[in-house]
mmCIF file of C-alpha atoms in Angstrom:
data_model
loop_
_atom_site.group_PDB
_atom_site.id
_atom_site.type_symbol
_atom_site.label_atom_id
_atom_site.label_comp_id
_atom_site.label_asym_id
_atom_site.label_seq_id
_atom_site.Cartn_x
_atom_site.Cartn_y
_atom_site.Cartn_z
ATOM 1 C CA MET G 1 -0.043 0.072 0.010
ATOM 2 C CA ASN G 2 1.363 3.532 -0.867
ATOM 3 C CA GLU G 3 2.257 5.792 1.824
ATOM 4 C CA PRO G 4 0.112 8.985 1.825
ATOM 5 C CA ASP G 5 1.970 11.902 0.216
ATOM 6 C CA ILE G 6 2.772 14.062 3.265
ATOM 7 C CA LEU G 7 3.698 17.665 2.692
ATOM 8 C CA GLY G 8 6.534 17.860 5.017
ATOM 9 C CA ALA G 9 8.234 14.813 3.524
ATOM 10 C CA SER G 10 7.623 16.271 0.115
ATOM 11 C CA LEU G 11 9.394 19.511 1.158
ATOM 12 C CA ALA G 12 12.288 17.482 2.767
ATOM 13 C CA ARG G 13 12.885 15.566 -0.518
ATOM 14 C CA SER G 14 12.886 19.006 -2.462
ATOM 15 C CA GLY G 15 15.539 20.150 -0.034
ATOM 16 C CA ILE G 16 13.444 22.994 1.728
ATOM 17 C CA SER G 17 14.801 23.484 5.174
ATOM 18 C CA ARG G 18 12.589 24.228 8.065
ATOM 19 C CA ARG G 19 13.845 27.736 8.221
ATOM 20 C CA SER G 20 12.697 28.521 4.550
ATOM 21 C CA PHE G 21 9.494 26.852 5.150
ATOM 22 C CA LEU G 22 8.923 28.821 8.294
ATOM 23 C CA LYS G 23 9.778 32.012 6.219
ATOM 24 C CA PHE G 24 7.412 30.928 3.516
ATOM 25 C CA CYS G 25 4.617 30.409 6.147
ATOM 26 C CA THR G 26 5.468 33.841 7.705
ATOM 27 C CA ALA G 27 5.154 35.658 4.597
ATOM 28 C CA MET G 28 1.759 33.867 3.772
ATOM 29 C CA ALA G 29 0.216 34.594 7.226
ATOM 30 C CA SER G 30 1.296 38.404 7.043
ATOM 31 C CA LEU G 31 -0.286 38.312 3.350
ATOM 32 C CA MET G 32 -3.318 36.957 4.687
ATOM 33 C CA ALA G 33 -3.345 39.705 7.684
ATOM 34 C CA LEU G 34 -3.096 36.615 10.214
ATOM 35 C CA PRO G 35 -1.516 37.170 13.469
ATOM 36 C CA PRO G 36 2.525 36.278 13.859
ATOM 37 C CA SER G 37 1.344 33.037 15.991
ATOM 38 C CA ALA G 38 -0.496 31.827 12.887
ATOM 39 C CA ALA G 39 2.768 31.283 10.984
ATOM 40 C CA TYR G 40 3.802 28.532 13.380
ATOM 41 C CA ALA G 41 0.177 27.057 13.418
ATOM 42 C CA MET G 42 0.422 27.000 9.541
ATOM 43 C CA ALA G 43 3.837 25.621 9.356
ATOM 44 C CA ASP G 44 2.773 22.660 11.828
ATOM 45 C CA ALA G 45 -0.552 21.920 9.900
ATOM 46 C CA LEU G 46 0.964 22.110 6.377
ATOM 47 C CA LYS G 47 3.969 19.955 7.507
ATOM 48 C CA ARG G 48 1.679 17.381 8.711
ATOM 49 C CA ALA G 49 -1.027 17.654 5.778
ATOM 50 C CA GLN G 50 -1.277 15.379 2.921
ATOM 51 C CA ARG G 51 -0.479 17.158 -0.397
ATOM 52 C CA GLN G 52 -3.806 18.851 -1.505
ATOM 53 C CA SER G 53 -5.075 17.165 -4.774
ATOM 54 C CA VAL G 54 -6.224 20.048 -7.170
ATOM 55 C CA ILE G 55 -8.001 19.418 -10.390
ATOM 56 C CA TRP G 56 -7.479 22.747 -12.510
ATOM 57 C CA LEU G 57 -10.032 23.234 -15.575
ATOM 58 C CA SER G 58 -9.582 25.795 -18.272
ATOM 59 C CA PHE G 59 -12.410 26.842 -20.157
ATOM 60 C CA GLN G 60 -13.025 29.999 -22.311
ATOM 61 C CA GLU G 61 -9.637 31.679 -21.432
ATOM 62 C CA CYS G 62 -6.670 33.259 -22.755
ATOM 63 C CA THR G 63 -4.194 31.251 -20.380
ATOM 64 C CA GLY G 64 -3.286 34.299 -18.642
ATOM 65 C CA CYS G 65 -4.291 33.074 -15.323
ATOM 66 C CA VAL G 66 -1.976 30.086 -15.516
ATOM 67 C CA GLU G 67 0.811 32.377 -16.970
ATOM 68 C CA SER G 68 0.441 34.722 -14.132
ATOM 69 C CA LEU G 69 1.241 31.949 -11.561
ATOM 70 C CA THR G 70 4.005 30.302 -13.409
ATOM 71 C CA ARG G 71 5.652 33.381 -14.301
ATOM 72 C CA SER G 72 5.998 34.571 -10.590
ATOM 73 C CA PHE G 73 9.312 36.349 -10.004
ATOM 74 C CA ASP G 74 9.630 34.789 -6.606
ATOM 75 C CA PRO G 75 10.804 31.155 -7.294
ATOM 76 C CA THR G 76 10.883 30.285 -3.650
ATOM 77 C CA LEU G 77 7.177 30.969 -3.177
ATOM 78 C CA GLU G 78 6.311 29.435 -6.719
ATOM 79 C CA GLN G 79 8.200 26.309 -5.742
ATOM 80 C CA LEU G 80 6.669 25.934 -2.186
ATOM 81 C CA ILE G 81 2.969 26.501 -3.485
ATOM 82 C CA PHE G 82 3.619 23.769 -6.078
ATOM 83 C CA GLU G 83 4.969 21.361 -3.461
ATOM 84 C CA MET G 84 2.133 22.051 -1.227
ATOM 85 C CA ILE G 85 -0.484 20.864 -3.916
ATOM 86 C CA SER G 86 -0.586 17.680 -6.264
ATOM 87 C CA LEU G 87 -1.684 19.394 -9.424
ATOM 88 C CA ASP G 88 -3.552 16.125 -10.809
ATOM 89 C CA TYR G 89 -4.709 17.984 -14.012
ATOM 90 C CA GLN G 90 -4.019 21.230 -15.727
ATOM 91 C CA GLU G 91 -4.071 21.236 -19.605
ATOM 92 C CA THR G 92 -1.140 23.471 -19.747
ATOM 93 C CA LEU G 93 1.155 22.241 -17.519
ATOM 94 C CA GLN G 94 0.514 18.582 -17.443
ATOM 95 C CA ALA G 95 2.828 16.170 -19.778
ATOM 96 C CA ALA G 96 -0.059 14.129 -20.598
ATOM 97 C CA SER G 97 -2.561 14.879 -23.464
ATOM 98 C CA GLY G 98 -5.536 13.322 -25.252
ATOM 99 C CA GLU G 99 -6.792 10.343 -23.807
ATOM 100 C CA ALA G 100 -4.148 9.809 -21.249
ATOM 101 C CA ALA G 101 -4.818 13.372 -19.686
ATOM 102 C CA GLU G 102 -8.551 12.885 -19.439
ATOM 103 C CA SER G 103 -7.832 9.155 -17.728
ATOM 104 C CA ALA G 104 -5.571 11.090 -15.341
ATOM 105 C CA ARG G 105 -8.209 13.672 -14.541
ATOM 106 C CA LYS G 106 -10.999 10.872 -13.823
ATOM 107 C CA GLN G 107 -8.743 8.639 -11.778
ATOM 108 C CA ALA G 108 -7.576 11.682 -9.604
ATOM 109 C CA MET G 109 -11.202 12.785 -9.143
ATOM 110 C CA LYS G 110 -12.218 9.121 -8.083
ATOM 111 C CA ALA G 111 -9.356 8.912 -5.843
ATOM 112 C CA SER G 112 -9.949 12.277 -4.028
ATOM 113 C CA TYR G 113 -13.518 12.331 -4.356
ATOM 114 C CA GLY G 114 -15.110 14.908 -2.005
ATOM 115 C CA LYS G 115 -11.615 16.397 -1.098
ATOM 116 C CA TYR G 116 -10.106 17.624 -4.091
ATOM 117 C CA LEU G 117 -9.942 21.464 -4.666
ATOM 118 C CA LEU G 118 -11.333 22.475 -8.044
ATOM 119 C CA ILE G 119 -9.646 25.445 -9.459
ATOM 120 C CA VAL G 120 -11.466 26.921 -12.702
ATOM 121 C CA ASP G 121 -10.217 29.795 -15.116
ATOM 122 C CA GLY G 122 -12.101 30.970 -17.969
ATOM 123 C CA SER G 123 -15.935 31.365 -18.553
ATOM 124 C CA ILE G 124 -18.429 28.592 -19.324
ATOM 125 C CA PRO G 125 -20.438 29.232 -22.575
ATOM 126 C CA THR G 126 -23.956 28.128 -22.442
ATOM 127 C CA LYS G 127 -25.403 29.014 -25.749
ATOM 128 C CA ASP G 128 -26.038 26.447 -28.494
ATOM 129 C CA GLY G 129 -25.586 23.641 -26.051
ATOM 130 C CA GLY G 130 -22.159 24.861 -25.093
ATOM 131 C CA VAL G 131 -20.347 23.906 -28.568
ATOM 132 C CA TYR G 132 -18.026 27.042 -28.330
ATOM 133 C CA SER G 133 -15.754 25.428 -25.995
ATOM 134 C CA THR G 134 -15.174 21.571 -25.235
ATOM 135 C CA VAL G 135 -12.816 19.337 -23.916
ATOM 136 C CA ALA G 136 -12.585 15.762 -25.636
ATOM 137 C CA GLY G 137 -16.024 16.673 -27.010
ATOM 138 C CA VAL G 138 -17.651 17.341 -23.495
ATOM 139 C CA SER G 139 -18.853 20.867 -23.294
ATOM 140 C CA ASN G 140 -17.284 23.080 -20.334
ATOM 141 C CA HIS G 141 -20.668 23.152 -18.720
ATOM 142 C CA ASP G 142 -20.919 19.371 -18.369
ATOM 143 C CA LEU G 143 -17.591 19.036 -17.356
ATOM 144 C CA LEU G 144 -17.815 21.649 -14.785
ATOM 145 C CA VAL G 145 -21.024 20.083 -13.302
ATOM 146 C CA GLU G 146 -19.281 16.681 -13.418
ATOM 147 C CA ALA G 147 -15.997 17.910 -11.615
ATOM 148 C CA ALA G 148 -17.874 19.968 -9.034
ATOM 149 C CA LYS G 149 -19.769 17.156 -7.596
ATOM 150 C CA GLY G 150 -16.564 15.514 -6.026
ATOM 151 C CA ALA G 151 -14.954 18.983 -4.911
ATOM 152 C CA ALA G 152 -14.450 19.990 -1.344
ATOM 153 C CA ALA G 153 -14.636 23.594 -2.730
ATOM 154 C CA ILE G 154 -14.119 25.585 -5.916
ATOM 155 C CA VAL G 155 -11.700 28.593 -6.786
ATOM 156 C CA ALA G 156 -12.519 30.684 -9.736
ATOM 157 C CA VAL G 157 -9.420 32.206 -10.763
ATOM 158 C CA GLY G 158 -9.590 35.171 -12.945
ATOM 159 C CA THR G 159 -12.630 37.574 -13.856
ATOM 160 C CA CYS G 160 -13.550 35.170 -16.645
ATOM 161 C CA SER G 161 -14.388 32.410 -14.160
ATOM 162 C CA SER G 162 -15.405 34.794 -11.424
ATOM 163 C CA PHE G 163 -17.787 36.990 -13.355
ATOM 164 C CA GLY G 164 -17.908 36.220 -17.023
ATOM 165 C CA GLY G 165 -14.919 38.312 -17.943
ATOM 166 C CA ILE G 166 -14.380 39.494 -21.496
ATOM 167 C CA PRO G 167 -16.335 36.567 -23.243
ATOM 168 C CA HIS G 168 -19.295 37.706 -21.150
ATOM 169 C CA ALA G 169 -19.000 41.370 -22.591
ATOM 170 C CA ASN G 170 -21.656 42.700 -24.752
ATOM 171 C CA PRO G 171 -23.119 41.292 -26.822
ATOM 172 C CA ASN G 172 -21.720 37.828 -25.448
ATOM 173 C CA PRO G 173 -21.981 35.776 -28.425
ATOM 174 C CA THR G 174 -21.460 32.370 -26.666
ATOM 175 C CA GLY G 175 -23.742 32.788 -23.761
ATOM 176 C CA ALA G 176 -20.653 32.984 -21.504
ATOM 177 C CA VAL G 177 -21.398 32.734 -17.465
ATOM 178 C CA SER G 178 -19.254 32.601 -14.509
ATOM 179 C CA VAL G 179 -18.989 29.333 -12.495
ATOM 180 C CA SER G 180 -21.197 30.731 -9.641
ATOM 181 C CA ASP G 181 -24.295 30.868 -12.235
ATOM 182 C CA ILE G 182 -23.922 27.166 -12.799
ATOM 183 C CA ILE G 183 -22.728 25.788 -9.565
ATOM 184 C CA LYS G 184 -24.945 26.488 -6.458
ATOM 185 C CA ASP G 185 -24.061 23.627 -3.995
ATOM 186 C CA LYS G 186 -20.719 24.205 -3.207
ATOM 187 C CA PRO G 187 -18.424 26.629 -1.533
ATOM 188 C CA ILE G 188 -16.921 29.158 -4.183
ATOM 189 C CA MET G 189 -14.281 31.729 -3.784
ATOM 190 C CA ASN G 190 -13.584 34.203 -6.540
ATOM 191 C CA VAL G 191 -10.331 35.365 -7.130
ATOM 192 C CA PRO G 192 -10.783 37.959 -10.069
ATOM 193 C CA GLY G 193 -8.267 40.032 -12.093
ATOM 194 C CA CYS G 194 -7.380 39.878 -15.792
ATOM 195 C CA PRO G 195 -4.854 38.149 -14.488
ATOM 196 C CA PRO G 196 -5.004 37.578 -10.702
ATOM 197 C CA ILE G 197 -1.856 38.439 -8.690
ATOM 198 C CA PRO G 198 0.114 35.187 -8.345
ATOM 199 C CA SER G 199 0.553 35.724 -4.642
ATOM 200 C CA VAL G 200 -3.020 36.149 -3.929
ATOM 201 C CA ILE G 201 -3.572 32.516 -5.607
ATOM 202 C CA ALA G 202 -0.715 31.212 -3.598
ATOM 203 C CA GLY G 203 -2.335 32.557 -0.459
ATOM 204 C CA VAL G 204 -5.666 31.481 -0.783
ATOM 205 C CA LEU G 205 -4.355 27.982 -1.705
ATOM 206 C CA ALA G 206 -2.081 28.216 1.349
ATOM 207 C CA TYR G 207 -4.879 29.022 3.727
ATOM 208 C CA PHE G 208 -7.234 26.468 2.393
ATOM 209 C CA ILE G 209 -4.639 23.488 2.832
ATOM 210 C CA THR G 210 -3.854 25.102 6.622
ATOM 211 C CA TYR G 211 -7.390 25.358 7.613
ATOM 212 C CA GLY G 212 -9.467 23.238 5.326
ATOM 213 C CA LYS G 213 -12.098 25.898 4.483
ATOM 214 C CA LEU G 214 -12.112 29.193 2.356
ATOM 215 C CA PRO G 215 -11.068 32.384 4.131
ATOM 216 C CA GLU G 216 -13.445 35.017 4.749
ATOM 217 C CA LEU G 217 -15.545 36.331 1.573
ATOM 218 C CA ASP G 218 -17.162 39.456 0.481
ATOM 219 C CA ASN G 219 -20.460 39.980 -0.856
ATOM 220 C CA LEU G 220 -19.069 38.774 -4.212
ATOM 221 C CA ASN G 221 -17.367 35.761 -2.777
ATOM 222 C CA ARG G 222 -13.787 37.310 -2.699
ATOM 223 C CA PRO G 223 -11.153 36.885 -0.100
ATOM 224 C CA LYS G 224 -11.795 40.161 2.141
ATOM 225 C CA VAL G 225 -7.992 40.284 3.028
ATOM 226 C CA PHE G 226 -7.021 40.861 -0.657
ATOM 227 C CA PHE G 227 -10.152 42.670 -1.905
ATOM 228 C CA ALA G 228 -11.353 44.666 1.074
ATOM 229 C CA ASP G 229 -9.756 47.778 -0.057
ATOM 230 C CA THR G 230 -9.798 49.680 -3.459
ATOM 231 C CA ILE G 231 -6.604 50.588 -5.290
ATOM 232 C CA HIS G 232 -7.228 54.142 -4.787
ATOM 233 C CA ASP G 233 -7.317 53.511 -1.048
ATOM 234 C CA ARG G 234 -3.710 52.095 -1.100
ATOM 235 C CA CYS G 235 -2.348 53.897 -4.106
ATOM 236 C CA TYR G 236 0.780 55.969 -3.498
ATOM 237 C CA ARG G 237 -0.523 58.539 -5.922
ATOM 238 C CA ARG G 238 -3.408 59.281 -3.805
ATOM 239 C CA PRO G 239 -1.600 62.316 -2.008
ATOM 240 C CA PHE G 240 -1.657 63.972 -5.372
ATOM 241 C CA TYR G 241 -5.435 63.337 -5.781
ATOM 242 C CA ASP G 242 -6.097 64.520 -2.576
ATOM 243 C CA GLN G 243 -3.890 67.938 -3.664
ATOM 244 C CA GLY G 244 -5.791 68.265 -6.815
ATOM 245 C CA LYS G 245 -2.820 67.425 -9.106
ATOM 246 C CA PHE G 246 -3.954 65.342 -11.853
ATOM 247 C CA ALA G 247 -2.138 64.507 -15.076
ATOM 248 C CA LYS G 248 -3.918 65.794 -18.319
ATOM 249 C CA THR G 249 -2.032 63.412 -20.722
ATOM 250 C CA PHE G 250 0.161 60.446 -20.516
ATOM 251 C CA ASP G 251 3.189 62.731 -21.480
ATOM 252 C CA ASP G 252 2.677 66.051 -19.629
ATOM 253 C CA GLU G 253 4.684 67.482 -16.717
ATOM 254 C CA GLY G 254 2.139 65.803 -14.234
ATOM 255 C CA ALA G 255 2.685 62.321 -15.642
ATOM 256 C CA ARG G 256 6.291 62.858 -15.651
ATOM 257 C CA ASN G 257 5.868 63.782 -12.017
ATOM 258 C CA GLY G 258 3.848 60.880 -11.106
ATOM 259 C CA TRP G 259 0.516 63.064 -10.472
ATOM 260 C CA CYS G 260 -2.802 61.189 -10.039
ATOM 261 C CA LEU G 261 -4.301 59.369 -13.437
ATOM 262 C CA TYR G 262 -7.952 59.909 -12.289
ATOM 263 C CA GLU G 263 -8.580 62.340 -15.115
ATOM 264 C CA LEU G 264 -7.059 59.976 -17.671
ATOM 265 C CA GLY G 265 -9.744 57.297 -16.697
ATOM 266 C CA CYS G 266 -7.964 55.279 -13.834
ATOM 267 C CA LYS G 267 -10.644 53.074 -12.231
ATOM 268 C CA GLY G 268 -8.801 52.679 -9.067
ATOM 269 C CA PRO G 269 -11.410 54.327 -6.802
ATOM 270 C CA THR G 270 -14.201 51.729 -7.675
ATOM 271 C CA THR G 271 -11.821 48.765 -8.134
ATOM 272 C CA TYR G 272 -11.109 46.120 -5.256
ATOM 273 C CA ASN G 273 -7.914 44.501 -5.485
ATOM 274 C CA ALA G 274 -4.466 44.366 -3.905
ATOM 275 C CA CYS G 275 -2.318 45.387 -6.803
ATOM 276 C CA ALA G 276 -1.263 48.599 -5.066
ATOM 277 C CA THR G 277 0.288 46.722 -1.986
ATOM 278 C CA ILE G 278 1.283 43.366 -3.174
ATOM 279 C CA LYS G 279 1.943 44.686 -6.719
ATOM 280 C CA TRP G 280 3.391 42.483 -9.615
ATOM 281 C CA ASN G 281 6.677 41.134 -11.065
ATOM 282 C CA GLY G 282 8.028 40.012 -7.432
ATOM 283 C CA GLY G 283 6.662 43.217 -5.892
ATOM 284 C CA VAL G 284 8.335 45.524 -8.538
ATOM 285 C CA SER G 285 5.493 47.518 -9.966
ATOM 286 C CA PHE G 286 1.663 47.649 -10.850
ATOM 287 C CA PRO G 287 0.072 49.207 -13.951
ATOM 288 C CA ILE G 288 -0.617 52.622 -12.093
ATOM 289 C CA GLU G 289 3.285 52.896 -11.028
ATOM 290 C CA SER G 290 4.020 52.052 -14.485
ATOM 291 C CA GLY G 291 2.355 55.075 -15.804
ATOM 292 C CA HIS G 292 -0.902 53.718 -17.067
ATOM 293 C CA GLY G 293 -4.687 53.868 -15.055
ATOM 294 C CA CYS G 294 -6.355 51.018 -13.493
ATOM 295 C CA LEU G 295 -8.696 49.249 -15.726
ATOM 296 C CA GLY G 296 -10.968 47.856 -13.098
ATOM 297 C CA CYS G 297 -10.198 44.301 -14.442
ATOM 298 C CA SER G 298 -11.081 42.472 -11.094
ATOM 299 C CA GLU G 299 -14.688 43.942 -11.077
ATOM 300 C CA PRO G 300 -17.944 42.442 -12.916
ATOM 301 C CA ASN G 301 -18.564 43.663 -16.179
ATOM 302 C CA PHE G 302 -15.320 45.791 -16.260
ATOM 303 C CA TRP G 303 -15.568 45.615 -20.180
ATOM 304 C CA ASP G 304 -18.629 47.241 -20.645
ATOM 305 C CA LYS G 305 -18.263 50.155 -18.211
ATOM 306 C CA GLY G 306 -17.178 52.681 -20.953
ATOM 307 C CA SER G 307 -13.987 53.910 -21.948
ATOM 308 C CA PHE G 308 -10.727 53.008 -20.171
ATOM 309 C CA TYR G 309 -9.746 56.706 -20.803
ATOM 310 C CA LYS G 310 -12.517 58.510 -19.722
ATOM 311 C CA PRO G 311 -12.858 59.698 -16.042
ATOM 312 C CA LEU G 312 -15.408 57.736 -13.676
ATOM 313 C CA PRO G 313 -18.246 58.416 -13.015
ATOM 314 C CA VAL G 314 -18.857 54.945 -11.529
ATOM 315 C CA PRO G 315 -20.882 52.322 -13.527
ATOM 316 C CA LEU G 316 -24.079 53.775 -12.417
ATOM 317 C CA ALA G 317 -25.662 56.289 -14.855
ATOM 318 C CA ASP G 318 -27.670 58.102 -12.092
ATOM 319 C CA ASN G 319 -24.548 58.858 -10.050
ATOM 320 C CA THR G 320 -22.717 61.321 -12.139
ATOM 321 C CA PRO G 321 -24.345 64.131 -10.179
ATOM 322 C CA ILE G 322 -23.294 62.822 -6.963
ATOM 323 C CA ILE G 323 -19.696 62.256 -8.079
ATOM 324 C CA THR G 324 -19.744 65.815 -9.567
ATOM 325 C CA ALA G 325 -21.081 67.366 -6.407
ATOM 326 C CA ALA G 326 -18.415 65.477 -4.217
ATOM 327 C CA ALA G 327 -15.695 66.835 -6.332
ATOM 328 C CA LEU G 328 -16.999 70.563 -6.221
ATOM 329 C CA GLY G 329 -17.455 70.403 -2.426
ATOM 330 C CA GLY G 330 -13.991 69.202 -1.952
ATOM 331 C CA ILE G 331 -14.695 65.833 -0.974
ATOM 332 C CA ALA G 332 -12.746 62.799 -2.214
ATOM 333 C CA VAL G 333 -14.253 61.620 -5.264
ATOM 334 C CA GLY G 334 -12.447 58.189 -4.932
ATOM 335 C CA THR G 335 -14.164 57.879 -1.534
ATOM 336 C CA ALA G 336 -17.536 58.789 -2.721
ATOM 337 C CA ALA G 337 -17.242 56.588 -5.901
ATOM 338 C CA ALA G 338 -15.904 53.700 -3.891
ATOM 339 C CA VAL G 339 -18.881 53.894 -1.404
ATOM 340 C CA ILE G 340 -21.339 53.935 -4.537
ATOM 341 C CA SER G 341 -19.478 50.976 -6.051
ATOM 342 C CA ARG G 342 -19.496 48.939 -2.952
ATOM 343 C CA LYS G 343 -23.666 49.527 -2.729
ATOM 344 C CA HIS G 344 -23.541 48.657 -6.429
ATOM 345 C CA GLN G 345 -21.798 45.393 -5.785
ATOM 346 C CA THR G 346 -24.006 44.456 -2.784
ATOM 347 C CA SER G 347 -27.230 44.973 -5.290
ATOM 348 C CA ILE G 348 -25.471 42.708 -7.801
ATOM 349 C CA SER G 349 -24.920 40.112 -5.060
ATOM 350 C CA GLU G 350 -28.448 40.378 -3.990
ATOM 351 C CA GLU G 351 -29.486 39.831 -7.397
ATOM 352 C CA LYS G 352 -27.597 36.603 -7.765
#
């Protein structure tokens, strides 16, 4: 009989020292806003845990979500998170293909039935019987329903699987929907972004493996620890916003001085994500720091909210006077927009 694949033994085989492992757990605990003592609890729990079986399904997507994780600039983090899981099926990363790949998926689902973590990236086409995206002749819809039955929980990675994303944009020719539009009887966590931040994906996986459950979620099923604040709340350009200093073009003096990009269409005031704090490329930068406004890609229906280069109002047609009045009154437009956006998101959640 095969011995269970214990994570501690797997890490030891890979030459990862206890010191390195504790450093990783400390970073993960900090990332998830857990108390310092949680790092040791996480290390102990992870060391004793069996490697988490993960089935990763890709549907209507661009592979950007997988690329985001695999192109992490922190190899230690990347190596550790992949040592934590047994990635039993992922079309892009696995060596097997064709019938061998599908056989591996079915075997893994059977062996870990009720225990595996199902990760999904990409939206699910429903029009015309779902013919617009199939795997081995099976529609994405049917494959999702089959895989969800034996999953302990589901993580929708990326805006497409979380909210429908770009395939869902008007006129939505394939009838694209999100995972939560189809699956109603499983715990689902959305990790939106086009693509999501690698460390966010790693953090939520580490949390699930440690505690056997999903972290606390907001009204759109996003992990609060990463999606509680708007990008505007944490943006390093916020002081310029408060001083009324705005770049008027992408190459003017204001832009060269790092002034706020609000008037160039930045959607930071209505976008909830950790880009401004965790950043990208190993913490080097994020779009605003690189000179371009936030597109709001981690929000529902971001593609249909008008031009990326026109200033807000927020995505509610009747709120323009409110935003304008707030600006004229010297009140932070970003704060007003964020409050209205949060109320709008609550209505979206209630409608679902």
